[in-house]
Amino acid sequence: MPRNLSTRLPAPEKLELVETDKLSPNPRNARTHSKKQINQIAESIRAFGFTNPILIDDDCVVIAGHGRLQAAKKLELTRVPVMRLSHLSDAERRAYVLADNKIALNAGWDSELLSIELGDLADLLPAIDIDLEITGFATGEIDILLSDHEAPTPSQTEEDKLPEPASVLVSKPGDIWQLGEHQVLCGDARDAEAISEFFAGRSASLVITDPPYNVRIQGHVGGRGKTKHEEFAFASGEMSDHEFTEFLSKSLSAMLLQVDDGTLLYVFMDWRHIETLLSVGRDLGLSLKNICIWNKTTPGQGSFYRSAHELVAVFAKSGNACTNNVQLGRYGRNRSNVWTYPGVNTFQTAEGDDLALHPTVKPVAMIAEAIKDASPRGAVVFDPFLGSGTTLLAADKVGRRCYGVEYEPEYIDTAIRRWQLLTGKDAILRRRLEEACDLYAAEELTFDEVSSRAPTTVGQNP
């Protein structure tokens, strides 16, 4: 005999507020809730309100909503919305406890529509200070869903290619440039005070950086063309071991002031000075999580053996658990500590002019994958040795924000030109320290507008 559904619908007036302490978990509830899921439910309630009432019987025993009850207690809510299912028999209540949980698990997803919705929310939610993980999807899942259905990205050769050398030097020490969601400071990675002012109370969720290795460029980095880069402004082979140790120590100390506990720091280094870097990390109280290897497809120059790899020390600032989006491939990110990507000689132009703009360019794809490994979407990624802007482009590619610092103005210009070339957007000058140029920032001039006013003619180096 068919049941009369109209007589079995709970009446709207049965929705009521009940003291949280009066509700009892169902001793027959077979559904479990992890600490992570309870935190997710709590964040959802905090963001959207208590939109789904807890279902109870007439004795205030929970039929459905055990996770919501635990989340309410975590949030210290004294009362919660409930609905009494008085119309159900004991057998029906027991069946519904299982059905409420299991039937929802039998649903699927339209992956294309899901990726579109997540992509839109990735743009919308930061403006109202809501994390995309509020949807219940982990960052690792989100990155994969978006990468599977996002618009085609530039080829590796295109995104790694550097623009033609310019005759005008645009950036000056102390400049702050706004590049969409990213910011770049022309300054010294060791200047903790200037960097702190640049961050203005923000903190980074990840550091990826490539400091100079205190190795001469000439004889160790080269290409097929006639144009070669001159030495870096510092730590280009002129420092003693003690001086280079101090250089790294001051640089890492300044980084640590801008990151939260548990933040990972990926620091590139070559084999000559990896022990120096590790020693500095130990002295600063950093935990070494791993050493990754950039396995290049072609070797470089110099040394007894031609070097075909660089090392990446992965440190953690102690205090909290590190962000881990890999989770042993749980969401499809199968990663190891060997990263095989082409070296600079592979993706430079035939004339070799790429080396004129920066001699140690890292592949954007390699840095993008590392960013996805260890940071949430929308997070700040800090690179205090920005160079030609690879971290900037990688962060832009995967939905993170880059805060970059670079000492040499010419490299700042290169990074900005690369970003503008790939995004089609304009960089805006936010600050210029020279008194005569205060109006530049006040006018919110674009990089190209500032360039048109810059009379300085440069060669290969500032």
CSV table of C-alpha atoms in Angstrom, one decimal:
chain,number,residue,atom,x,y,z
A,1,MET,CA,0.0,0.0,0.0
A,2,PRO,CA,1.6,3.4,-1.0
A,3,ARG,CA,2.3,5.7,1.8
A,4,ASN,CA,0.7,9.1,1.9
A,5,LEU,CA,3.8,11.3,1.7
A,6,SER,CA,1.9,14.5,2.5
A,7,THR,CA,1.2,13.2,6.0
A,8,ARG,CA,4.8,12.2,6.6
A,9,LEU,CA,6.5,15.6,5.9
A,10,PRO,CA,7.7,17.3,9.0
A,11,ALA,CA,5.8,20.5,9.6
A,12,PRO,CA,7.8,23.8,9.4
A,13,GLU,CA,6.9,24.7,13.0
A,14,LYS,CA,8.9,21.7,14.1
A,15,LEU,CA,12.1,23.6,13.4
A,16,GLU,CA,13.3,24.9,16.8
A,17,LEU,CA,16.4,25.9,18.7
A,18,VAL,CA,17.6,23.5,21.3
A,19,GLU,CA,20.4,23.7,23.8
A,20,THR,CA,23.4,21.9,22.5
A,21,ASP,CA,24.1,20.0,25.7
A,22,LYS,CA,20.6,18.5,25.6
A,23,LEU,CA,21.4,16.6,22.4
A,24,SER,CA,22.7,13.0,22.6
A,25,PRO,CA,24.6,11.1,19.9
A,26,ASN,CA,22.9,8.0,18.5
A,27,PRO,CA,24.7,5.0,20.0
A,28,ARG,CA,23.9,3.1,16.8
A,29,ASN,CA,25.4,5.7,14.5
A,30,ALA,CA,28.0,3.9,12.3
A,31,ARG,CA,29.3,7.0,10.6
A,32,THR,CA,32.6,8.4,11.7
A,33,HIS,CA,34.0,11.9,11.4
A,34,SER,CA,37.6,12.8,11.3
A,35,LYS,CA,39.0,15.8,13.0
A,36,LYS,CA,39.7,17.4,9.6
A,37,GLN,CA,36.1,17.0,8.6
A,38,ILE,CA,34.7,18.4,11.8
A,39,ASN,CA,37.0,21.5,11.2
A,40,GLN,CA,35.6,21.7,7.7
A,41,ILE,CA,32.0,21.6,9.0
A,42,ALA,CA,32.8,24.2,11.6
A,43,GLU,CA,34.3,26.5,9.0
A,44,SER,CA,31.3,26.1,6.8
A,45,ILE,CA,29.0,27.0,9.7
A,46,ARG,CA,31.2,30.0,10.5
A,47,ALA,CA,31.1,31.2,6.8
A,48,PHE,CA,27.5,30.4,5.9
A,49,GLY,CA,25.6,30.0,9.1
A,50,PHE,CA,23.8,26.9,10.5
A,51,THR,CA,21.9,26.2,7.3
A,52,ASN,CA,21.2,22.5,7.8
A,53,PRO,CA,19.3,21.6,11.1
A,54,ILE,CA,20.2,18.6,13.1
A,55,LEU,CA,17.5,15.9,12.9
A,56,ILE,CA,16.5,14.4,16.2
A,57,ASP,CA,13.8,12.2,17.8
A,58,ASP,CA,11.4,13.2,20.6
A,59,ASP,CA,14.1,12.3,23.2
A,60,CYS,CA,16.7,14.6,21.6
A,61,VAL,CA,18.7,11.7,20.3
A,62,VAL,CA,20.4,12.7,17.0
A,63,ILE,CA,19.2,10.9,13.9
A,64,ALA,CA,21.2,12.8,11.3
A,65,GLY,CA,23.8,15.6,11.9
A,66,HIS,CA,26.4,14.1,14.3
A,67,GLY,CA,29.2,16.0,12.5
A,68,ARG,CA,27.2,19.2,12.7
A,69,LEU,CA,26.7,18.6,16.5
A,70,GLN,CA,30.5,18.1,17.0
A,71,ALA,CA,31.2,21.2,14.9
A,72,ALA,CA,28.7,23.2,17.0
A,73,LYS,CA,30.5,22.1,20.2
A,74,LYS,CA,33.8,23.1,18.7
A,75,LEU,CA,32.4,26.5,17.9
A,76,GLU,CA,31.0,26.6,21.5
A,77,LEU,CA,27.4,27.2,20.2
A,78,THR,CA,25.0,27.0,23.1
A,79,ARG,CA,22.0,26.4,20.9
A,80,VAL,CA,21.5,24.8,17.5
A,81,PRO,CA,18.6,24.4,15.1
A,82,VAL,CA,16.9,21.0,15.1
A,83,MET,CA,14.0,19.3,13.5
A,84,ARG,CA,12.1,16.5,15.3
A,85,LEU,CA,11.2,13.5,13.1
A,86,SER,CA,8.3,12.4,15.3
A,87,HIS,CA,6.6,10.7,12.4
A,88,LEU,CA,9.2,8.0,12.0
A,89,SER,CA,9.0,4.6,13.8
A,90,ASP,CA,12.0,3.2,15.5
A,91,ALA,CA,12.8,0.9,12.6
A,92,GLU,CA,12.4,3.8,10.1
A,93,ARG,CA,14.7,6.0,12.2
A,94,ARG,CA,17.4,3.4,12.2
A,95,ALA,CA,17.1,2.9,8.5
A,96,TYR,CA,17.3,6.6,7.9
A,97,VAL,CA,20.5,7.0,9.9
A,98,LEU,CA,22.2,4.8,7.3
A,99,ALA,CA,20.3,6.1,4.2
A,100,ASP,CA,21.1,9.8,5.0
A,101,ASN,CA,24.8,9.1,4.9
A,102,LYS,CA,25.0,6.4,2.2
A,103,ILE,CA,22.7,7.8,-0.5
A,104,ALA,CA,24.7,11.1,-0.7
A,105,LEU,CA,27.8,9.0,-1.3
A,106,ASN,CA,26.3,7.5,-4.4
A,107,ALA,CA,26.2,10.8,-6.3
A,108,GLY,CA,28.9,11.8,-8.8
A,109,TRP,CA,30.3,15.0,-10.3
A,110,ASP,CA,30.2,16.6,-13.7
A,111,SER,CA,33.9,17.3,-13.7
A,112,GLU,CA,33.7,20.0,-16.4
A,113,LEU,CA,31.0,22.0,-14.6
A,114,LEU,CA,32.8,21.4,-11.3
A,115,SER,CA,36.0,22.8,-12.6
A,116,ILE,CA,34.2,25.9,-14.0
A,117,GLU,CA,32.5,26.5,-10.7
A,118,LEU,CA,35.7,26.1,-8.7
A,119,GLY,CA,37.6,28.4,-11.1
A,120,ASP,CA,35.0,31.1,-10.7
A,121,LEU,CA,35.0,30.7,-6.9
A,122,ALA,CA,38.8,30.9,-6.9
A,123,ASP,CA,38.4,34.4,-8.2
A,124,LEU,CA,35.4,35.4,-6.1
A,125,LEU,CA,36.1,34.0,-2.6
A,126,PRO,CA,39.3,35.9,-1.8
A,127,ALA,CA,37.5,39.2,-2.1
A,128,ILE,CA,35.3,38.1,0.8
A,129,ASP,CA,38.1,36.4,2.7
A,130,ILE,CA,36.8,32.9,2.3
A,131,ASP,CA,39.2,30.0,1.5
A,132,LEU,CA,38.3,27.8,-1.5
A,133,GLU,CA,38.7,24.7,0.7
A,134,ILE,CA,35.4,25.8,2.4
A,135,THR,CA,33.8,23.8,-0.5
A,136,GLY,CA,35.2,20.6,1.1
A,137,PHE,CA,37.7,20.0,-1.7
A,138,ALA,CA,41.3,19.8,-0.7
A,139,THR,CA,43.9,22.1,-2.4
A,140,GLY,CA,45.4,19.1,-4.2
A,141,GLU,CA,42.1,18.1,-5.6
A,142,ILE,CA,41.3,21.7,-6.7
A,143,ASP,CA,44.6,22.2,-8.4
A,144,ILE,CA,44.1,19.0,-10.4
A,145,LEU,CA,40.5,19.8,-11.3
A,146,LEU,CA,41.4,23.3,-12.5
A,147,SER,CA,44.5,22.2,-14.4
A,148,ASP,CA,42.5,19.5,-16.2
A,149,HIS,CA,40.0,22.0,-17.6
A,150,GLU,CA,41.7,25.3,-17.5
A,151,ALA,CA,42.5,27.3,-20.7
A,152,PRO,CA,45.6,26.1,-22.6
A,153,THR,CA,48.7,27.5,-21.0
A,154,PRO,CA,51.7,28.7,-22.9
A,155,SER,CA,54.2,26.1,-23.9
A,156,GLN,CA,57.2,25.6,-21.7
A,157,THR,CA,59.4,27.3,-24.3
A,158,GLU,CA,57.1,30.3,-24.5
A,159,GLU,CA,56.7,30.8,-20.7
A,160,ASP,CA,60.4,30.3,-20.0
A,161,LYS,CA,61.6,32.6,-22.8
A,162,LEU,CA,62.9,36.0,-21.7
A,163,PRO,CA,62.0,39.2,-23.5
A,164,GLU,CA,64.5,41.0,-25.7
A,165,PRO,CA,67.1,43.1,-23.8
A,166,ALA,CA,65.9,46.7,-23.4
A,167,SER,CA,67.9,49.9,-23.8
A,168,VAL,CA,66.1,51.7,-21.0
A,169,LEU,CA,66.4,50.9,-17.3
A,170,VAL,CA,63.0,51.5,-15.7
A,171,SER,CA,63.1,50.2,-12.1
A,172,LYS,CA,65.0,51.9,-9.3
A,173,PRO,CA,66.1,50.7,-5.8
A,174,GLY,CA,63.1,50.9,-3.5
A,175,ASP,CA,60.5,50.6,-6.1
A,176,ILE,CA,57.4,48.6,-5.4
A,177,TRP,CA,55.4,47.3,-8.4
A,178,GLN,CA,51.9,45.9,-8.4
A,179,LEU,CA,51.4,43.1,-10.9
A,180,GLY,CA,47.8,42.1,-10.6
A,181,GLU,CA,47.7,40.2,-7.3
A,182,HIS,CA,51.5,40.2,-7.0
A,183,GLN,CA,53.9,42.7,-5.6
A,184,VAL,CA,57.6,43.1,-6.4
A,185,LEU,CA,60.2,45.2,-4.4
A,186,CYS,CA,63.5,46.3,-5.8
A,187,GLY,CA,65.6,45.7,-2.7
A,188,ASP,CA,68.1,43.6,-0.8
A,189,ALA,CA,67.0,40.1,0.5
A,190,ARG,CA,69.1,40.8,3.6
A,191,ASP,CA,67.3,44.0,4.5
A,192,ALA,CA,64.8,42.6,7.1
A,193,GLU,CA,63.3,46.1,7.9
A,194,ALA,CA,62.6,46.9,4.2
A,195,ILE,CA,61.1,43.5,3.6
A,196,SER,CA,58.9,43.8,6.7
A,197,GLU,CA,57.6,47.2,5.5
A,198,PHE,CA,57.0,45.7,2.1
A,199,PHE,CA,54.9,42.8,3.5
A,200,ALA,CA,52.9,45.3,5.6
A,201,GLY,CA,51.7,42.8,8.1
A,202,ARG,CA,51.0,40.0,5.7
A,203,SER,CA,52.7,36.6,5.9
A,204,ALA,CA,53.9,34.1,3.3
A,205,SER,CA,52.7,30.5,3.2
A,206,LEU,CA,55.7,29.3,1.2
A,207,VAL,CA,59.2,30.4,0.2
A,208,ILE,CA,60.8,29.4,-3.1
A,209,THR,CA,64.0,31.1,-3.9
A,210,ASP,CA,67.2,30.7,-5.8
A,211,PRO,CA,70.0,32.8,-4.1
A,212,PRO,CA,73.3,33.3,-5.9
A,213,TYR,CA,75.6,30.3,-5.2
A,214,ASN,CA,78.9,32.3,-4.7
A,215,VAL,CA,80.1,30.7,-8.0
A,216,ARG,CA,81.4,32.8,-10.9
A,217,ILE,CA,79.0,32.8,-13.8
A,218,GLN,CA,81.8,32.9,-16.4
A,219,GLY,CA,83.0,29.4,-16.9
A,220,HIS,CA,80.1,27.8,-15.1
A,221,VAL,CA,77.0,29.1,-17.0
A,222,GLY,CA,77.1,29.4,-20.7
A,223,GLY,CA,75.2,29.0,-23.9
A,224,ARG,CA,75.5,28.5,-27.5
A,225,GLY,CA,75.3,32.2,-28.4
A,226,LYS,CA,77.8,35.0,-28.3
A,227,THR,CA,76.1,37.0,-25.5
A,228,LYS,CA,77.0,36.0,-22.0
A,229,HIS,CA,75.9,37.5,-18.6
A,230,GLU,CA,78.3,39.3,-16.3
A,231,GLU,CA,78.6,38.4,-12.7
A,232,PHE,CA,75.8,39.0,-10.1
A,233,ALA,CA,76.0,42.1,-7.9
A,234,PHE,CA,77.2,39.9,-5.0
A,235,ALA,CA,77.8,36.3,-4.0
A,236,SER,CA,79.2,35.6,-7.5
A,237,GLY,CA,82.4,34.0,-6.4
A,238,GLU,CA,84.0,37.0,-4.6
A,239,MET,CA,82.9,36.0,-1.1
A,240,SER,CA,85.0,33.9,1.3
A,241,ASP,CA,83.3,30.9,2.9
A,242,HIS,CA,82.6,32.9,6.1
A,243,GLU,CA,81.2,35.8,4.1
A,244,PHE,CA,78.9,33.6,2.1
A,245,THR,CA,77.7,31.9,5.3
A,246,GLU,CA,76.8,35.3,6.7
A,247,PHE,CA,75.1,36.2,3.5
A,248,LEU,CA,72.9,33.1,3.6
A,249,SER,CA,72.2,33.5,7.3
A,250,LYS,CA,71.1,37.1,7.0
A,251,SER,CA,68.9,36.3,3.9
A,252,LEU,CA,67.2,33.3,5.6
A,253,SER,CA,66.7,35.2,8.8
A,254,ALA,CA,64.9,38.0,6.9
A,255,MET,CA,62.7,35.3,5.2
A,256,LEU,CA,61.7,33.7,8.5
A,257,LEU,CA,60.3,37.0,9.8
A,258,GLN,CA,57.7,36.9,7.0
A,259,VAL,CA,56.5,33.3,7.3
A,260,ASP,CA,54.2,31.4,9.6
A,261,ASP,CA,55.2,28.4,11.7
A,262,GLY,CA,55.1,25.3,9.6
A,263,THR,CA,56.0,27.1,6.4
A,264,LEU,CA,58.2,25.3,3.9
A,265,LEU,CA,61.2,27.0,2.4
A,266,TYR,CA,62.6,25.7,-0.9
A,267,VAL,CA,66.1,27.0,-1.4
A,268,PHE,CA,68.2,26.2,-4.5
A,269,MET,CA,71.9,25.6,-4.2
A,270,ASP,CA,74.7,23.9,-6.1
A,271,TRP,CA,76.8,21.0,-4.8
A,272,ARG,CA,79.7,23.3,-3.8
A,273,HIS,CA,77.8,25.1,-1.1
A,274,ILE,CA,74.9,22.8,-0.2
A,275,GLU,CA,76.6,21.9,3.2
A,276,THR,CA,77.0,25.7,3.9
A,277,LEU,CA,73.2,26.1,3.3
A,278,LEU,CA,72.3,23.1,5.4
A,279,SER,CA,74.5,24.4,8.3
A,280,VAL,CA,72.9,27.8,8.2
A,281,GLY,CA,69.5,26.2,8.3
A,282,ARG,CA,70.4,24.1,11.3
A,283,ASP,CA,71.8,27.2,13.1
A,284,LEU,CA,68.5,29.0,12.5
A,285,GLY,CA,66.5,26.2,13.9
A,286,LEU,CA,65.0,25.0,10.6
A,287,SER,CA,64.0,21.4,10.1
A,288,LEU,CA,65.3,19.7,7.0
A,289,LYS,CA,62.4,17.9,5.3
A,290,ASN,CA,64.1,16.7,2.2
A,291,ILE,CA,66.7,17.6,-0.5
A,292,CYS,CA,65.2,17.7,-4.0
A,293,ILE,CA,67.2,17.4,-7.2
A,294,TRP,CA,66.6,19.4,-10.3
A,295,ASN,CA,67.7,16.8,-12.9
A,296,LYS,CA,68.4,18.8,-16.1
A,297,THR,CA,68.1,17.3,-19.5
A,298,THR,CA,71.4,18.8,-20.6
A,299,PRO,CA,74.5,19.5,-18.6
A,300,GLY,CA,76.0,22.9,-18.0
A,301,GLN,CA,79.6,24.0,-18.2
A,302,GLY,CA,82.6,24.0,-15.8
A,303,SER,CA,83.8,21.7,-13.1
A,304,PHE,CA,85.6,18.3,-13.4
A,305,TYR,CA,82.3,16.8,-14.5
A,306,ARG,CA,79.7,18.9,-16.3
A,307,SER,CA,76.9,19.5,-13.9
A,308,ALA,CA,73.5,18.3,-14.9
A,309,HIS,CA,71.7,19.0,-11.6
A,310,GLU,CA,71.0,21.5,-8.9
A,311,LEU,CA,69.9,20.8,-5.3
A,312,VAL,CA,66.9,22.2,-3.5
A,313,ALA,CA,67.0,22.1,0.3
A,314,VAL,CA,63.4,21.9,1.7
A,315,PHE,CA,63.3,23.4,5.2
A,316,ALA,CA,60.4,23.9,7.5
A,317,LYS,CA,59.9,26.6,10.1
A,318,SER,CA,59.0,24.6,13.2
A,319,GLY,CA,55.8,25.1,15.1
A,320,ASN,CA,52.9,23.9,13.0
A,321,ALA,CA,52.2,21.1,10.5
A,322,CYS,CA,53.4,21.8,7.0
A,323,THR,CA,51.0,22.1,4.1
A,324,ASN,CA,51.1,18.8,2.2
A,325,ASN,CA,49.1,18.7,-1.0
A,326,VAL,CA,50.9,15.6,-2.3
A,327,GLN,CA,49.8,13.2,0.4
A,328,LEU,CA,51.4,10.3,-1.3
A,329,GLY,CA,49.3,10.7,-4.5
A,330,ARG,CA,46.0,10.7,-2.7
A,331,TYR,CA,44.6,13.3,-5.1
A,332,GLY,CA,46.6,12.4,-8.1
A,333,ARG,CA,49.8,14.3,-7.3
A,334,ASN,CA,52.5,11.7,-7.7
A,335,ARG,CA,55.7,13.5,-6.8
A,336,SER,CA,59.2,12.5,-5.9
A,337,ASN,CA,62.3,14.5,-4.9
A,338,VAL,CA,63.8,14.3,-8.4
A,339,TRP,CA,62.4,16.9,-10.7
A,340,THR,CA,63.4,16.4,-14.4
A,341,TYR,CA,63.1,19.6,-16.4
A,342,PRO,CA,65.2,21.2,-19.1
A,343,GLY,CA,68.0,23.5,-18.1
A,344,VAL,CA,68.6,27.1,-19.3
A,345,ASN,CA,70.6,25.9,-22.4
A,346,THR,CA,67.6,24.0,-23.6
A,347,PHE,CA,65.0,26.8,-23.7
A,348,GLN,CA,67.2,29.8,-24.7
A,349,THR,CA,67.0,31.4,-28.1
A,350,ALA,CA,69.4,30.4,-30.8
A,351,GLU,CA,71.3,33.7,-30.4
A,352,GLY,CA,71.8,33.0,-26.7
A,353,ASP,CA,70.3,36.4,-25.7
A,354,ASP,CA,68.3,34.8,-22.8
A,355,LEU,CA,71.5,34.4,-20.9
A,356,ALA,CA,72.1,38.1,-21.3
A,357,LEU,CA,69.0,38.8,-19.2
A,358,HIS,CA,69.5,36.2,-16.5
A,359,PRO,CA,72.0,33.3,-16.4
A,360,THR,CA,70.3,30.8,-14.1
A,361,VAL,CA,66.6,30.8,-15.2
A,362,LYS,CA,64.5,28.1,-13.7
A,363,PRO,CA,61.6,26.4,-15.7
A,364,VAL,CA,58.2,27.9,-14.8
A,365,ALA,CA,56.6,24.5,-14.9
A,366,MET,CA,59.0,23.1,-12.3
A,367,ILE,CA,58.4,26.0,-9.8
A,368,ALA,CA,54.7,25.9,-10.4
A,369,GLU,CA,54.6,22.2,-9.4
A,370,ALA,CA,56.6,22.9,-6.2
A,371,ILE,CA,54.2,25.7,-5.4
A,372,LYS,CA,51.2,23.4,-5.8
A,373,ASP,CA,52.9,20.8,-3.5
A,374,ALA,CA,53.1,23.0,-0.5
A,375,SER,CA,50.7,26.0,-0.5
A,376,PRO,CA,46.9,26.6,-0.6
A,377,ARG,CA,45.4,28.5,-3.4
A,378,GLY,CA,45.5,32.3,-3.0
A,379,ALA,CA,48.4,32.0,-0.6
A,380,VAL,CA,51.4,34.4,-0.7
A,381,VAL,CA,54.6,32.8,-2.1
A,382,PHE,CA,57.7,34.7,-1.2
A,383,ASP,CA,60.8,34.8,-3.4
A,384,PRO,CA,63.5,37.2,-2.0
A,385,PHE,CA,65.8,36.5,-4.9
A,386,LEU,CA,63.3,36.9,-7.7
A,387,GLY,CA,65.8,37.2,-10.5
A,388,SER,CA,64.0,37.2,-13.9
A,389,GLY,CA,60.6,36.4,-12.3
A,390,THR,CA,60.1,32.7,-12.7
A,391,THR,CA,58.4,32.4,-9.3
A,392,LEU,CA,56.1,35.3,-10.2
A,393,LEU,CA,55.0,33.6,-13.4
A,394,ALA,CA,54.6,30.2,-11.7
A,395,ALA,CA,52.5,31.7,-8.9
A,396,ASP,CA,50.3,33.5,-11.4
A,397,LYS,CA,49.9,30.3,-13.3
A,398,VAL,CA,48.6,28.3,-10.3
A,399,GLY,CA,46.4,30.8,-8.5
A,400,ARG,CA,48.9,32.0,-5.8
A,401,ARG,CA,50.2,35.5,-5.1
A,402,CYS,CA,53.9,36.2,-5.4
A,403,TYR,CA,55.7,38.7,-3.2
A,404,GLY,CA,59.2,39.0,-4.8
A,405,VAL,CA,62.3,40.9,-3.9
A,406,GLU,CA,65.2,41.5,-6.3
A,407,TYR,CA,68.3,43.6,-5.8
A,408,GLU,CA,69.2,44.4,-9.4
A,409,PRO,CA,66.8,46.8,-11.2
A,410,GLU,CA,67.5,45.2,-14.6
A,411,TYR,CA,66.1,41.9,-13.3
A,412,ILE,CA,63.0,43.6,-12.0
A,413,ASP,CA,62.4,45.0,-15.4
A,414,THR,CA,62.9,41.6,-17.0
A,415,ALA,CA,60.4,40.0,-14.5
A,416,ILE,CA,57.8,42.7,-15.2
A,417,ARG,CA,58.2,42.4,-19.0
A,418,ARG,CA,57.9,38.6,-18.8
A,419,TRP,CA,54.7,38.9,-16.7
A,420,GLN,CA,53.2,41.6,-19.0
A,421,LEU,CA,54.0,39.5,-22.1
A,422,LEU,CA,52.3,36.4,-20.8
A,423,THR,CA,49.3,38.0,-19.1
A,424,GLY,CA,48.6,41.0,-21.3
A,425,LYS,CA,48.2,43.1,-18.1
A,426,ASP,CA,50.1,46.2,-16.9
A,427,ALA,CA,52.3,46.5,-13.9
A,428,ILE,CA,51.6,49.6,-11.8
A,429,LEU,CA,54.3,51.6,-9.9
A,430,ARG,CA,53.1,51.8,-6.3
A,431,ARG,CA,56.1,53.4,-4.7
A,432,ARG,CA,59.3,55.2,-5.7
A,433,LEU,CA,61.6,56.5,-3.0
A,434,GLU,CA,63.2,59.4,-4.9
A,435,GLU,CA,61.5,62.6,-3.8
A,436,ALA,CA,61.3,64.0,-7.3
A,437,CYS,CA,59.4,60.9,-8.5
A,438,ASP,CA,56.7,60.8,-5.8
A,439,LEU,CA,54.2,61.7,-8.4
A,440,TYR,CA,55.0,58.5,-10.4
A,441,ALA,CA,53.3,56.4,-7.7
A,442,ALA,CA,50.5,59.0,-7.1
A,443,GLU,CA,49.6,58.9,-10.8
A,444,GLU,CA,49.6,55.1,-10.8
A,445,LEU,CA,51.7,55.0,-13.9
A,446,THR,CA,52.1,51.7,-15.7
A,447,PHE,CA,55.5,50.2,-16.3
A,448,ASP,CA,55.4,51.2,-19.9
A,449,GLU,CA,54.5,54.8,-19.0
A,450,VAL,CA,57.4,55.0,-16.5
A,451,SER,CA,59.6,53.5,-19.2
A,452,SER,CA,58.7,56.2,-21.6
A,453,ARG,CA,59.9,58.8,-19.1
A,454,ALA,CA,63.2,57.0,-18.3
A,455,PRO,CA,66.1,58.5,-20.1
A,456,THR,CA,68.7,56.1,-18.9
A,457,THR,CA,70.4,53.9,-21.5
A,458,VAL,CA,71.8,50.6,-20.2
A,459,GLY,CA,74.0,47.9,-21.5
A,460,GLN,CA,73.8,44.4,-20.2
A,461,ASN,CA,74.0,45.3,-16.5
A,462,PRO,CA,72.9,48.3,-14.3
